[in-house]
C-alpha cells in the first residue's frame, strides 16, 4: 500500500467533482427536492473553525440527501455589507468594495479546500448591485402594501461618528468606536411593520416542529405577548411649568393593585423629559443612567436606581393613598407605556427598589396555607399563586379571578370622561427600525422633495447605486455630504430634491437571501416557479446567536413577500439546527498579553513562549476569538493534515449542538484514523469478487457474519444522519472498523464466492457510509476498490432488514402518553439502555422541555413512556 497523501488526493477529487458539475442543482429534476443551507458568512477575510464546523455539518447533510435520491440545493453566498468594511476604509485607505471583494476571493478559496459540495454557480454577495436592486424592488412593494412606515424614534446617537448606534454598541455610555459620550436623539427613521404579524409569528412557532425548543422559546419571549390592562392614574403635585396628562400604565398584574406603593417611569418618558427641563438634578440623574448602560442585560443586572420627581399618582380605589412617581433606570420606554406601578411584595425588581428607597411592602397575594394577618415579605418577592388579601373587593379570590374582577372594576371607573382602565393585549415586539447612517449598505430607494414630500424612486430607475467616489476622511455618512449623488430631480414634479442617504440595516440583506438562491439570476426578486419548488429550506444550520433577530426578521420577510406575491409560504425554514461553538485553551505571556497557540510550546514539561522561552500561563477554555488569540487557522490544518482530518475531527465525539474543544491530540487522532481507514480498505481489497458481481444464491455463516455487521452499521449511521447526530455516525464507523477488521482478516485467503462477494459488499458500504464525512478519502478508497465512477454520485446503501431483524427491535416512545417517536435497540437490551436511548430522542427532549422527569416506564420490546 502506498501512503495516503491528502495534499495530493484532495485537489484531484475536487477537480473531478467540478468537471462533472456534480453539485449544481437542477431546477427541472423529477427527483424530490431537498434544500440545505448554512447561514452565509460575512467576508472578514479568513475562515475560522466555526465556519468549518457549520459548513461541514451542512455538507454532510447535502451529500447524504443527494445519495438518498434527492435533488439537493446547497448554495453559498456572502453577507457583505456592514460597518467592518467602512472601518477598513478608514484604517487602511481602501475602498469598502475593494476590501470586501478581496476578502470574498480569499475566503472562497479557503472554503473550496474543504471539499464542500456547494453549488458555486449560484454564488452572490449582498453588496452586488445585481442583488440589492431586487431588495430595493421588495422595499417598494412593501411600501405599496403598507408594510413600511417612517416616523420619529428615540435612538442612541454618536455625536462624533454621527450615526445611530444599537444598544449593544454603547459601552459605558460611550460609542464603541469613537469613545464619545452617547446622546439620545429623536430621529426620523424607516421601519418595517413587523408588529402587524406579531400574532401569526407567535402562534406559528407551534408549527415549527423541527426547530430547537430553546429557539422557539427565545422567539416567544422576544415577541412577548401578554394580556393585561391599560390604566390611567390621576397625577398631583406637578411642578410648575410641567404639563402632564394622566399617567398611563400597562400591567399584567392588575390583581396586585392594592399592594401598589409607588409608580416609576422610564428616563425617556415624556413626563421625565418635561420634568428634567425644570430640574437640573433630575437631568443629571438621567445622564448618569445613560452612562451606566442602556442594554437590557445591563439594566436587568445593574443597580436599580430611582429619582423622586415629587409628583404623586392617586390610587384609583383608595382615596388617601398617593403613590410617589419616580424616574427609574429599570423601566424601559419600548415596553408597554414606559411606566409601571410597583407592587414590591410580588415583583423582585420592585422589592429591591422599595427596600432601597424605604417604600411600603404590602403583601396582597397570600400563599395557600398562610395567614394573611401574619404573612410577611422579607428578602424575596412572592410570585406564585394564592388568595387575595388586603385588597378590598378582591379579598378571597384566586389570582385569575382577581384579575378579571379588577379589570371590570377599572373599566367601570372614569377619569377625564373616559374609562380608567381597559383590557389590552400587548407585545414586547417593536417595529423593525431599518435606517442606518452609513455608506456601505443598500441605498433606501426614496427621494425627499420639498413640494411632494416622500417620493419612491421609479422602478425603471433602479438600482439606486452607491457612488464609488466617496471619502472617509471625516466622521459621519459619506452619502450625506456627497457633492452630486445626493442631489436629484423629483420624479413627480421635476423640482430640486434629495436622495435618502440612510442605508438599510444589514439584517435586511440576510432576511431573504434564501429565496434569491432559488434562482439568483432571475430578472425579478424571486422566480415564483423556483421558490414554489425549492422553498421552504428543508434544513437550515447556524449559530444560536442568531436565534432571535435574524430568524425573526426572515420569518417576517417571508410573510411580507407572500403578501406581495413573491412567494407562496410564510415560514422560510422547515428545519433548524443550531451548532455549538469551537473552543480552545487561552494563553497569556509574562506581561499578561494574549498569545496565539502557535506561539506556545512545551519545554522540559513547562509551557513557554516559543520565541523567548518565557513562562506562559494557561487560561480558560473559551470560544475561539481574535481578541483572545485562541484561534486555529483552518488553512494551516488543511495544509498539514488535509481537509478530511479537519472535517472528521469537527464531527467527532461531541454532540453537534454543544461546544467542541479543539485539541492537537484530537486532530492527531483524526489523522491517524484516516491512515487506518486507507490501510483497512487496501488490505481488505486483495480478495474480492469483481465490481457489480451478482449476489450468490447461498450465503455461508462466514459471509453472513460480515453482512450482519455491515448492515447493522448502515442502519445505525443512516439513523444518525437522519437525526443530525454526526458524532454518533462517527462512533458507529469506529465500531464497524473494529468489527470488520478481524472478520476480513479471517477471510483474507478464502476462495469462496459468497465470502469474496460479502467482502466487497462490506467495503463498498463502508466507503459509502464514510463519504458524506470524509469525501476525499472515500473517493480514493472507491477508486481503490476498482470503480471508475464517483462515490459522491453513488446511491446510499440499502439496508437488508432480514439480516438485522433478529438483532434489533423497534420500540415506541411516548411522553405523558403521547407518541413522540421510536427507537431501535438490540433485542433483549437492558432497561437502562432503552431508557437512555429514549431520552436522547430530539422529539422527547422538546416535549419534556424544562419539566422534571418523574419516572420512565419501560415495557421491554414494546413501549417506553416518559412521565414529566
PDB file of C-alpha atoms in Angstrom, residues 210-460:
ATOM      1  CA  UNK A 210     -38.066  20.659  13.621  1.00  0.00           C
ATOM      2  CA  UNK A 211     -36.757  23.778  15.361  1.00  0.00           C
ATOM      3  CA  UNK A 212     -34.942  23.550  18.709  1.00  0.00           C
ATOM      4  CA  UNK A 213     -37.310  24.191  21.589  1.00  0.00           C
ATOM      5  CA  UNK A 214     -34.918  26.747  23.072  1.00  0.00           C
ATOM      6  CA  UNK A 215     -35.016  28.833  19.881  1.00  0.00           C
ATOM      7  CA  UNK A 216     -38.805  28.783  19.741  1.00  0.00           C
ATOM      8  CA  UNK A 217     -38.904  29.795  23.389  1.00  0.00           C
ATOM      9  CA  UNK A 218     -36.463  32.661  22.755  1.00  0.00           C
ATOM     10  CA  UNK A 219     -38.643  33.958  19.926  1.00  0.00           C
ATOM     11  CA  UNK A 220     -41.770  33.532  22.038  1.00  0.00           C
ATOM     12  CA  UNK A 221     -40.241  35.678  24.779  1.00  0.00           C
ATOM     13  CA  UNK A 222     -38.931  38.255  22.315  1.00  0.00           C
ATOM     14  CA  UNK A 223     -42.390  38.697  20.757  1.00  0.00           C
ATOM     15  CA  UNK A 224     -43.678  38.795  24.315  1.00  0.00           C
ATOM     16  CA  UNK A 225     -47.459  38.600  24.024  1.00  0.00           C
ATOM     17  CA  UNK A 226     -49.220  39.426  27.246  1.00  0.00           C
ATOM     18  CA  UNK A 227     -52.833  40.031  28.246  1.00  0.00           C
ATOM     19  CA  UNK A 228     -53.295  42.827  30.733  1.00  0.00           C
ATOM     20  CA  UNK A 229     -54.855  46.197  31.395  1.00  0.00           C
ATOM     21  CA  UNK A 230     -54.080  49.715  30.267  1.00  0.00           C
ATOM     22  CA  UNK A 231     -54.974  52.002  33.176  1.00  0.00           C
ATOM     23  CA  UNK A 232     -54.556  55.686  33.991  1.00  0.00           C
ATOM     24  CA  UNK A 233     -53.532  57.361  37.230  1.00  0.00           C
ATOM     25  CA  UNK A 234     -54.523  60.950  38.006  1.00  0.00           C
ATOM     26  CA  UNK A 235     -51.396  62.973  38.865  1.00  0.00           C
ATOM     27  CA  UNK A 236     -50.923  65.640  41.522  1.00  0.00           C
ATOM     28  CA  UNK A 237     -48.103  67.773  42.943  1.00  0.00           C
ATOM     29  CA  UNK A 238     -46.851  68.526  39.442  1.00  0.00           C
ATOM     30  CA  UNK A 239     -44.021  71.119  39.418  1.00  0.00           C
ATOM     31  CA  UNK A 240     -44.791  74.494  37.903  1.00  0.00           C
ATOM     32  CA  UNK A 241     -44.307  74.681  34.182  1.00  0.00           C
ATOM     33  CA  UNK A 242     -44.598  70.917  33.666  1.00  0.00           C
ATOM     34  CA  UNK A 243     -47.684  69.871  31.724  1.00  0.00           C
ATOM     35  CA  UNK A 244     -48.814  66.321  32.403  1.00  0.00           C
ATOM     36  CA  UNK A 245     -51.702  64.158  31.308  1.00  0.00           C
ATOM     37  CA  UNK A 246     -52.851  61.224  33.481  1.00  0.00           C
ATOM     38  CA  UNK A 247     -50.106  58.601  33.783  1.00  0.00           C
ATOM     39  CA  UNK A 248     -50.922  55.644  31.557  1.00  0.00           C
ATOM     40  CA  UNK A 249     -49.619  52.247  32.653  1.00  0.00           C
ATOM     41  CA  UNK A 250     -49.799  48.800  31.124  1.00  0.00           C
ATOM     42  CA  UNK A 251     -49.753  45.905  33.581  1.00  0.00           C
ATOM     43  CA  UNK A 252     -50.397  42.179  33.616  1.00  0.00           C
ATOM     44  CA  UNK A 253     -50.608  42.147  37.422  1.00  0.00           C
ATOM     45  CA  UNK A 254     -53.600  44.382  37.968  1.00  0.00           C
ATOM     46  CA  UNK A 255     -54.682  41.880  40.629  1.00  0.00           C
ATOM     47  CA  UNK A 256     -51.945  43.373  42.861  1.00  0.00           C
ATOM     48  CA  UNK A 257     -53.087  46.988  42.523  1.00  0.00           C
ATOM     49  CA  UNK A 258     -53.997  47.245  46.219  1.00  0.00           C
ATOM     50  CA  UNK A 259     -50.363  46.409  47.003  1.00  0.00           C
ATOM     51  CA  UNK A 260     -49.005  49.315  44.930  1.00  0.00           C
ATOM     52  CA  UNK A 261     -46.600  51.605  46.809  1.00  0.00           C
ATOM     53  CA  UNK A 262     -45.019  53.661  44.001  1.00  0.00           C
ATOM     54  CA  UNK A 263     -45.061  54.442  40.275  1.00  0.00           C
ATOM     55  CA  UNK A 264     -41.997  54.607  38.052  1.00  0.00           C
ATOM     56  CA  UNK A 265     -41.395  55.964  34.575  1.00  0.00           C
ATOM     57  CA  UNK A 266     -38.623  55.480  32.030  1.00  0.00           C
ATOM     58  CA  UNK A 267     -35.841  58.038  31.652  1.00  0.00           C
ATOM     59  CA  UNK A 268     -37.217  58.524  28.120  1.00  0.00           C
ATOM     60  CA  UNK A 269     -40.841  59.030  29.207  1.00  0.00           C
ATOM     61  CA  UNK A 270     -42.299  62.393  28.087  1.00  0.00           C
ATOM     62  CA  UNK A 271     -43.081  63.257  31.726  1.00  0.00           C
ATOM     63  CA  UNK A 272     -39.466  62.546  32.729  1.00  0.00           C
ATOM     64  CA  UNK A 273     -38.134  64.711  29.908  1.00  0.00           C
ATOM     65  CA  UNK A 274     -40.518  67.549  30.769  1.00  0.00           C
ATOM     66  CA  UNK A 275     -39.663  67.400  34.473  1.00  0.00           C
ATOM     67  CA  UNK A 276     -35.921  67.251  33.732  1.00  0.00           C
ATOM     68  CA  UNK A 277     -36.154  70.553  31.855  1.00  0.00           C
ATOM     69  CA  UNK A 278     -37.209  72.171  35.146  1.00  0.00           C
ATOM     70  CA  UNK A 279     -34.985  70.107  37.446  1.00  0.00           C
ATOM     71  CA  UNK A 280     -31.218  70.002  36.844  1.00  0.00           C
ATOM     72  CA  UNK A 281     -30.728  67.235  39.437  1.00  0.00           C
ATOM     73  CA  UNK A 282     -33.174  65.015  37.535  1.00  0.00           C
ATOM     74  CA  UNK A 283     -31.427  65.859  34.262  1.00  0.00           C
ATOM     75  CA  UNK A 284     -28.097  64.776  35.776  1.00  0.00           C
ATOM     76  CA  UNK A 285     -29.700  61.575  37.100  1.00  0.00           C
ATOM     77  CA  UNK A 286     -30.945  60.721  33.593  1.00  0.00           C
ATOM     78  CA  UNK A 287     -27.481  61.388  32.166  1.00  0.00           C
ATOM     79  CA  UNK A 288     -25.951  59.080  34.794  1.00  0.00           C
ATOM     80  CA  UNK A 289     -28.429  56.333  33.919  1.00  0.00           C
ATOM     81  CA  UNK A 290     -27.418  56.533  30.282  1.00  0.00           C
ATOM     82  CA  UNK A 291     -23.771  56.417  31.278  1.00  0.00           C
ATOM     83  CA  UNK A 292     -24.339  53.169  33.149  1.00  0.00           C
ATOM     84  CA  UNK A 293     -25.586  51.418  30.025  1.00  0.00           C
ATOM     85  CA  UNK A 294     -28.791  51.043  28.057  1.00  0.00           C
ATOM     86  CA  UNK A 295     -28.826  47.376  27.012  1.00  0.00           C
ATOM     87  CA  UNK A 296     -31.471  45.118  28.519  1.00  0.00           C
ATOM     88  CA  UNK A 297     -28.794  42.953  30.136  1.00  0.00           C
ATOM     89  CA  UNK A 298     -27.093  45.952  31.768  1.00  0.00           C
ATOM     90  CA  UNK A 299     -30.419  47.234  33.097  1.00  0.00           C
ATOM     91  CA  UNK A 300     -31.538  43.841  34.416  1.00  0.00           C
ATOM     92  CA  UNK A 301     -28.256  43.060  36.190  1.00  0.00           C
ATOM     93  CA  UNK A 302     -27.320  46.577  37.285  1.00  0.00           C
ATOM     94  CA  UNK A 303     -28.278  48.500  40.395  1.00  0.00           C
ATOM     95  CA  UNK A 304     -31.901  49.694  40.397  1.00  0.00           C
ATOM     96  CA  UNK A 305     -31.846  53.491  40.673  1.00  0.00           C
ATOM     97  CA  UNK A 306     -34.672  55.993  41.069  1.00  0.00           C
ATOM     98  CA  UNK A 307     -35.272  59.735  41.356  1.00  0.00           C
ATOM     99  CA  UNK A 308     -38.274  61.046  43.259  1.00  0.00           C
ATOM    100  CA  UNK A 309     -39.911  63.613  40.979  1.00  0.00           C
ATOM    101  CA  UNK A 310     -42.152  64.972  43.736  1.00  0.00           C
ATOM    102  CA  UNK A 311     -45.145  64.094  41.593  1.00  0.00           C
ATOM    103  CA  UNK A 312     -47.738  61.747  43.063  1.00  0.00           C
ATOM    104  CA  UNK A 313     -50.294  59.421  41.484  1.00  0.00           C
ATOM    105  CA  UNK A 314     -53.738  58.915  43.004  1.00  0.00           C
ATOM    106  CA  UNK A 315     -54.642  55.280  43.726  1.00  0.00           C
ATOM    107  CA  UNK A 316     -57.876  54.544  41.826  1.00  0.00           C
ATOM    108  CA  UNK A 317     -59.637  52.859  44.758  1.00  0.00           C
ATOM    109  CA  UNK A 318     -58.021  54.287  47.892  1.00  0.00           C
ATOM    110  CA  UNK A 319     -58.708  57.991  48.302  1.00  0.00           C
ATOM    111  CA  UNK A 320     -55.986  58.689  50.861  1.00  0.00           C
ATOM    112  CA  UNK A 321     -53.230  56.718  49.083  1.00  0.00           C
ATOM    113  CA  UNK A 322     -50.943  58.700  46.805  1.00  0.00           C
ATOM    114  CA  UNK A 323     -48.041  56.926  45.142  1.00  0.00           C
ATOM    115  CA  UNK A 324     -44.699  58.645  44.638  1.00  0.00           C
ATOM    116  CA  UNK A 325     -43.681  58.867  40.978  1.00  0.00           C
ATOM    117  CA  UNK A 326     -40.015  58.005  40.388  1.00  0.00           C
ATOM    118  CA  UNK A 327     -37.898  58.183  37.276  1.00  0.00           C
ATOM    119  CA  UNK A 328     -36.206  54.743  37.323  1.00  0.00           C
ATOM    120  CA  UNK A 329     -33.429  53.224  35.261  1.00  0.00           C
ATOM    121  CA  UNK A 330     -35.073  49.791  35.056  1.00  0.00           C
ATOM    122  CA  UNK A 331     -38.269  50.915  33.302  1.00  0.00           C
ATOM    123  CA  UNK A 332     -37.996  50.598  29.525  1.00  0.00           C
ATOM    124  CA  UNK A 333     -39.722  53.034  27.204  1.00  0.00           C
ATOM    125  CA  UNK A 334     -40.078  50.448  24.451  1.00  0.00           C
ATOM    126  CA  UNK A 335     -42.198  48.080  26.547  1.00  0.00           C
ATOM    127  CA  UNK A 336     -45.790  48.862  27.450  1.00  0.00           C
ATOM    128  CA  UNK A 337     -46.149  52.599  28.018  1.00  0.00           C
ATOM    129  CA  UNK A 338     -42.776  53.227  29.636  1.00  0.00           C
ATOM    130  CA  UNK A 339     -44.456  53.464  33.047  1.00  0.00           C
ATOM    131  CA  UNK A 340     -45.320  50.994  35.812  1.00  0.00           C
ATOM    132  CA  UNK A 341     -46.889  50.812  39.219  1.00  0.00           C
ATOM    133  CA  UNK A 342     -44.698  48.960  41.685  1.00  0.00           C
ATOM    134  CA  UNK A 343     -46.040  46.236  43.962  1.00  0.00           C
ATOM    135  CA  UNK A 344     -42.885  45.256  45.898  1.00  0.00           C
ATOM    136  CA  UNK A 345     -44.367  42.201  47.617  1.00  0.00           C
ATOM    137  CA  UNK A 346     -44.882  40.398  44.318  1.00  0.00           C
ATOM    138  CA  UNK A 347     -42.085  41.526  41.981  1.00  0.00           C
ATOM    139  CA  UNK A 348     -38.429  41.069  42.921  1.00  0.00           C
ATOM    140  CA  UNK A 349     -37.264  44.113  40.985  1.00  0.00           C
ATOM    141  CA  UNK A 350     -39.902  46.261  42.697  1.00  0.00           C
ATOM    142  CA  UNK A 351     -38.972  44.777  46.078  1.00  0.00           C
ATOM    143  CA  UNK A 352     -35.286  45.620  45.651  1.00  0.00           C
ATOM    144  CA  UNK A 353     -36.264  49.141  44.652  1.00  0.00           C
ATOM    145  CA  UNK A 354     -38.658  49.549  47.603  1.00  0.00           C
ATOM    146  CA  UNK A 355     -36.068  48.373  50.132  1.00  0.00           C
ATOM    147  CA  UNK A 356     -33.527  50.811  48.695  1.00  0.00           C
ATOM    148  CA  UNK A 357     -35.869  53.792  48.954  1.00  0.00           C
ATOM    149  CA  UNK A 358     -37.790  52.858  52.092  1.00  0.00           C
ATOM    150  CA  UNK A 359     -41.163  52.231  50.468  1.00  0.00           C
ATOM    151  CA  UNK A 360     -44.044  50.176  51.832  1.00  0.00           C
ATOM    152  CA  UNK A 361     -44.114  46.433  51.121  1.00  0.00           C
ATOM    153  CA  UNK A 362     -47.712  45.214  51.396  1.00  0.00           C
ATOM    154  CA  UNK A 363     -48.495  41.521  50.572  1.00  0.00           C
ATOM    155  CA  UNK A 364     -51.785  41.098  48.734  1.00  0.00           C
ATOM    156  CA  UNK A 365     -51.393  37.577  47.296  1.00  0.00           C
ATOM    157  CA  UNK A 366     -51.099  35.113  50.157  1.00  0.00           C
ATOM    158  CA  UNK A 367     -49.764  31.580  49.501  1.00  0.00           C
ATOM    159  CA  UNK A 368     -52.188  28.794  50.269  1.00  0.00           C
ATOM    160  CA  UNK A 369     -51.935  27.708  53.880  1.00  0.00           C
ATOM    161  CA  UNK A 370     -50.621  31.049  55.210  1.00  0.00           C
ATOM    162  CA  UNK A 371     -52.450  33.505  57.452  1.00  0.00           C
ATOM    163  CA  UNK A 372     -52.831  36.961  55.826  1.00  0.00           C
ATOM    164  CA  UNK A 373     -52.521  38.580  59.254  1.00  0.00           C
ATOM    165  CA  UNK A 374     -49.021  37.217  59.879  1.00  0.00           C
ATOM    166  CA  UNK A 375     -47.640  36.699  56.347  1.00  0.00           C
ATOM    167  CA  UNK A 376     -44.656  38.941  55.598  1.00  0.00           C
ATOM    168  CA  UNK A 377     -42.275  39.539  52.702  1.00  0.00           C
ATOM    169  CA  UNK A 378     -38.630  39.953  53.736  1.00  0.00           C
ATOM    170  CA  UNK A 379     -35.973  39.423  51.054  1.00  0.00           C
ATOM    171  CA  UNK A 380     -37.798  37.525  48.312  1.00  0.00           C
ATOM    172  CA  UNK A 381     -40.949  38.612  46.499  1.00  0.00           C
ATOM    173  CA  UNK A 382     -43.748  36.067  46.215  1.00  0.00           C
ATOM    174  CA  UNK A 383     -44.798  35.495  42.598  1.00  0.00           C
ATOM    175  CA  UNK A 384     -46.805  32.276  42.939  1.00  0.00           C
ATOM    176  CA  UNK A 385     -50.494  31.534  43.182  1.00  0.00           C
ATOM    177  CA  UNK A 386     -52.641  32.181  46.227  1.00  0.00           C
ATOM    178  CA  UNK A 387     -55.609  34.099  47.568  1.00  0.00           C
ATOM    179  CA  UNK A 388     -56.029  37.865  47.601  1.00  0.00           C
ATOM    180  CA  UNK A 389     -55.933  39.736  50.908  1.00  0.00           C
ATOM    181  CA  UNK A 390     -55.644  43.371  51.984  1.00  0.00           C
ATOM    182  CA  UNK A 391     -57.410  44.097  48.702  1.00  0.00           C
ATOM    183  CA  UNK A 392     -60.930  45.295  49.461  1.00  0.00           C
ATOM    184  CA  UNK A 393     -63.381  43.714  46.998  1.00  0.00           C
ATOM    185  CA  UNK A 394     -60.762  41.199  45.765  1.00  0.00           C
ATOM    186  CA  UNK A 395     -60.256  39.513  49.131  1.00  0.00           C
ATOM    187  CA  UNK A 396     -60.564  35.729  48.993  1.00  0.00           C
ATOM    188  CA  UNK A 397     -60.342  35.442  45.205  1.00  0.00           C
ATOM    189  CA  UNK A 398     -57.628  33.453  43.471  1.00  0.00           C
ATOM    190  CA  UNK A 399     -55.234  35.326  41.185  1.00  0.00           C
ATOM    191  CA  UNK A 400     -57.046  34.565  37.917  1.00  0.00           C
ATOM    192  CA  UNK A 401     -60.423  35.593  39.290  1.00  0.00           C
ATOM    193  CA  UNK A 402     -58.931  38.707  40.879  1.00  0.00           C
ATOM    194  CA  UNK A 403     -57.518  39.822  37.543  1.00  0.00           C
ATOM    195  CA  UNK A 404     -60.916  39.516  35.902  1.00  0.00           C
ATOM    196  CA  UNK A 405     -62.663  41.330  38.725  1.00  0.00           C
ATOM    197  CA  UNK A 406     -60.097  44.156  38.795  1.00  0.00           C
ATOM    198  CA  UNK A 407     -60.263  44.614  35.003  1.00  0.00           C
ATOM    199  CA  UNK A 408     -64.051  45.014  35.258  1.00  0.00           C
ATOM    200  CA  UNK A 409     -63.707  47.421  38.183  1.00  0.00           C
ATOM    201  CA  UNK A 410     -61.200  49.651  36.389  1.00  0.00           C
ATOM    202  CA  UNK A 411     -63.398  49.736  33.286  1.00  0.00           C
ATOM    203  CA  UNK A 412     -66.302  50.961  35.445  1.00  0.00           C
ATOM    204  CA  UNK A 413     -64.322  53.948  36.767  1.00  0.00           C
ATOM    205  CA  UNK A 414     -63.969  57.144  34.758  1.00  0.00           C
ATOM    206  CA  UNK A 415     -61.159  59.662  34.548  1.00  0.00           C
ATOM    207  CA  UNK A 416     -61.490  62.761  32.376  1.00  0.00           C
ATOM    208  CA  UNK A 417     -64.658  61.344  30.874  1.00  0.00           C
ATOM    209  CA  UNK A 418     -63.149  58.019  29.784  1.00  0.00           C
ATOM    210  CA  UNK A 419     -62.840  54.571  31.434  1.00  0.00           C
ATOM    211  CA  UNK A 420     -59.906  54.474  33.806  1.00  0.00           C
ATOM    212  CA  UNK A 421     -58.872  51.012  32.582  1.00  0.00           C
ATOM    213  CA  UNK A 422     -59.379  48.739  29.598  1.00  0.00           C
ATOM    214  CA  UNK A 423     -58.344  45.203  28.772  1.00  0.00           C
ATOM    215  CA  UNK A 424     -55.467  45.074  26.332  1.00  0.00           C
ATOM    216  CA  UNK A 425     -53.095  42.703  24.568  1.00  0.00           C
ATOM    217  CA  UNK A 426     -49.533  43.944  24.491  1.00  0.00           C
ATOM    218  CA  UNK A 427     -46.387  42.820  22.701  1.00  0.00           C
ATOM    219  CA  UNK A 428     -42.778  43.275  23.618  1.00  0.00           C
ATOM    220  CA  UNK A 429     -42.005  43.167  19.893  1.00  0.00           C
ATOM    221  CA  UNK A 430     -41.457  46.558  18.268  1.00  0.00           C
ATOM    222  CA  UNK A 431     -41.397  47.542  14.615  1.00  0.00           C
ATOM    223  CA  UNK A 432     -38.046  46.970  12.931  1.00  0.00           C
ATOM    224  CA  UNK A 433     -36.040  50.167  12.514  1.00  0.00           C
ATOM    225  CA  UNK A 434     -34.058  49.678   9.304  1.00  0.00           C
ATOM    226  CA  UNK A 435     -32.341  53.083   8.859  1.00  0.00           C
ATOM    227  CA  UNK A 436     -28.560  53.202   9.241  1.00  0.00           C
ATOM    228  CA  UNK A 437     -26.411  56.298   8.778  1.00  0.00           C
ATOM    229  CA  UNK A 438     -23.585  54.669   6.864  1.00  0.00           C
ATOM    230  CA  UNK A 439     -22.266  54.293   3.351  1.00  0.00           C
ATOM    231  CA  UNK A 440     -21.633  50.560   2.922  1.00  0.00           C
ATOM    232  CA  UNK A 441     -25.202  49.349   2.776  1.00  0.00           C
ATOM    233  CA  UNK A 442     -28.084  49.052   0.332  1.00  0.00           C
ATOM    234  CA  UNK A 443     -29.476  52.529  -0.504  1.00  0.00           C
ATOM    235  CA  UNK A 444     -33.096  53.081   0.510  1.00  0.00           C
ATOM    236  CA  UNK A 445     -34.859  53.924  -2.790  1.00  0.00           C
ATOM    237  CA  UNK A 446     -36.799  57.083  -1.931  1.00  0.00           C
ATOM    238  CA  UNK A 447     -36.414  60.781  -2.742  1.00  0.00           C
ATOM    239  CA  UNK A 448     -37.308  63.702  -0.487  1.00  0.00           C
ATOM    240  CA  UNK A 449     -38.961  66.598  -2.271  1.00  0.00           C
ATOM    241  CA  UNK A 450     -39.867  69.909  -0.534  1.00  0.00           C
ATOM    242  CA  UNK A 451     -43.085  70.021  -2.540  1.00  0.00           C
ATOM    243  CA  UNK A 452     -44.065  66.369  -2.872  1.00  0.00           C
ATOM    244  CA  UNK A 453     -42.646  65.024   0.413  1.00  0.00           C
ATOM    245  CA  UNK A 454     -41.544  61.365   0.072  1.00  0.00           C
ATOM    246  CA  UNK A 455     -41.418  60.052  -3.493  1.00  0.00           C
ATOM    247  CA  UNK A 456     -40.408  56.438  -4.266  1.00  0.00           C
ATOM    248  CA  UNK A 457     -37.668  56.085  -6.861  1.00  0.00           C
ATOM    249  CA  UNK A 458     -39.342  54.961 -10.107  1.00  0.00           C
ATOM    250  CA  UNK A 459     -38.801  51.256 -10.598  1.00  0.00           C
ATOM    251  CA  UNK A 460     -37.341  51.901 -14.039  1.00  0.00           C
TER     252      UNK A 460
END
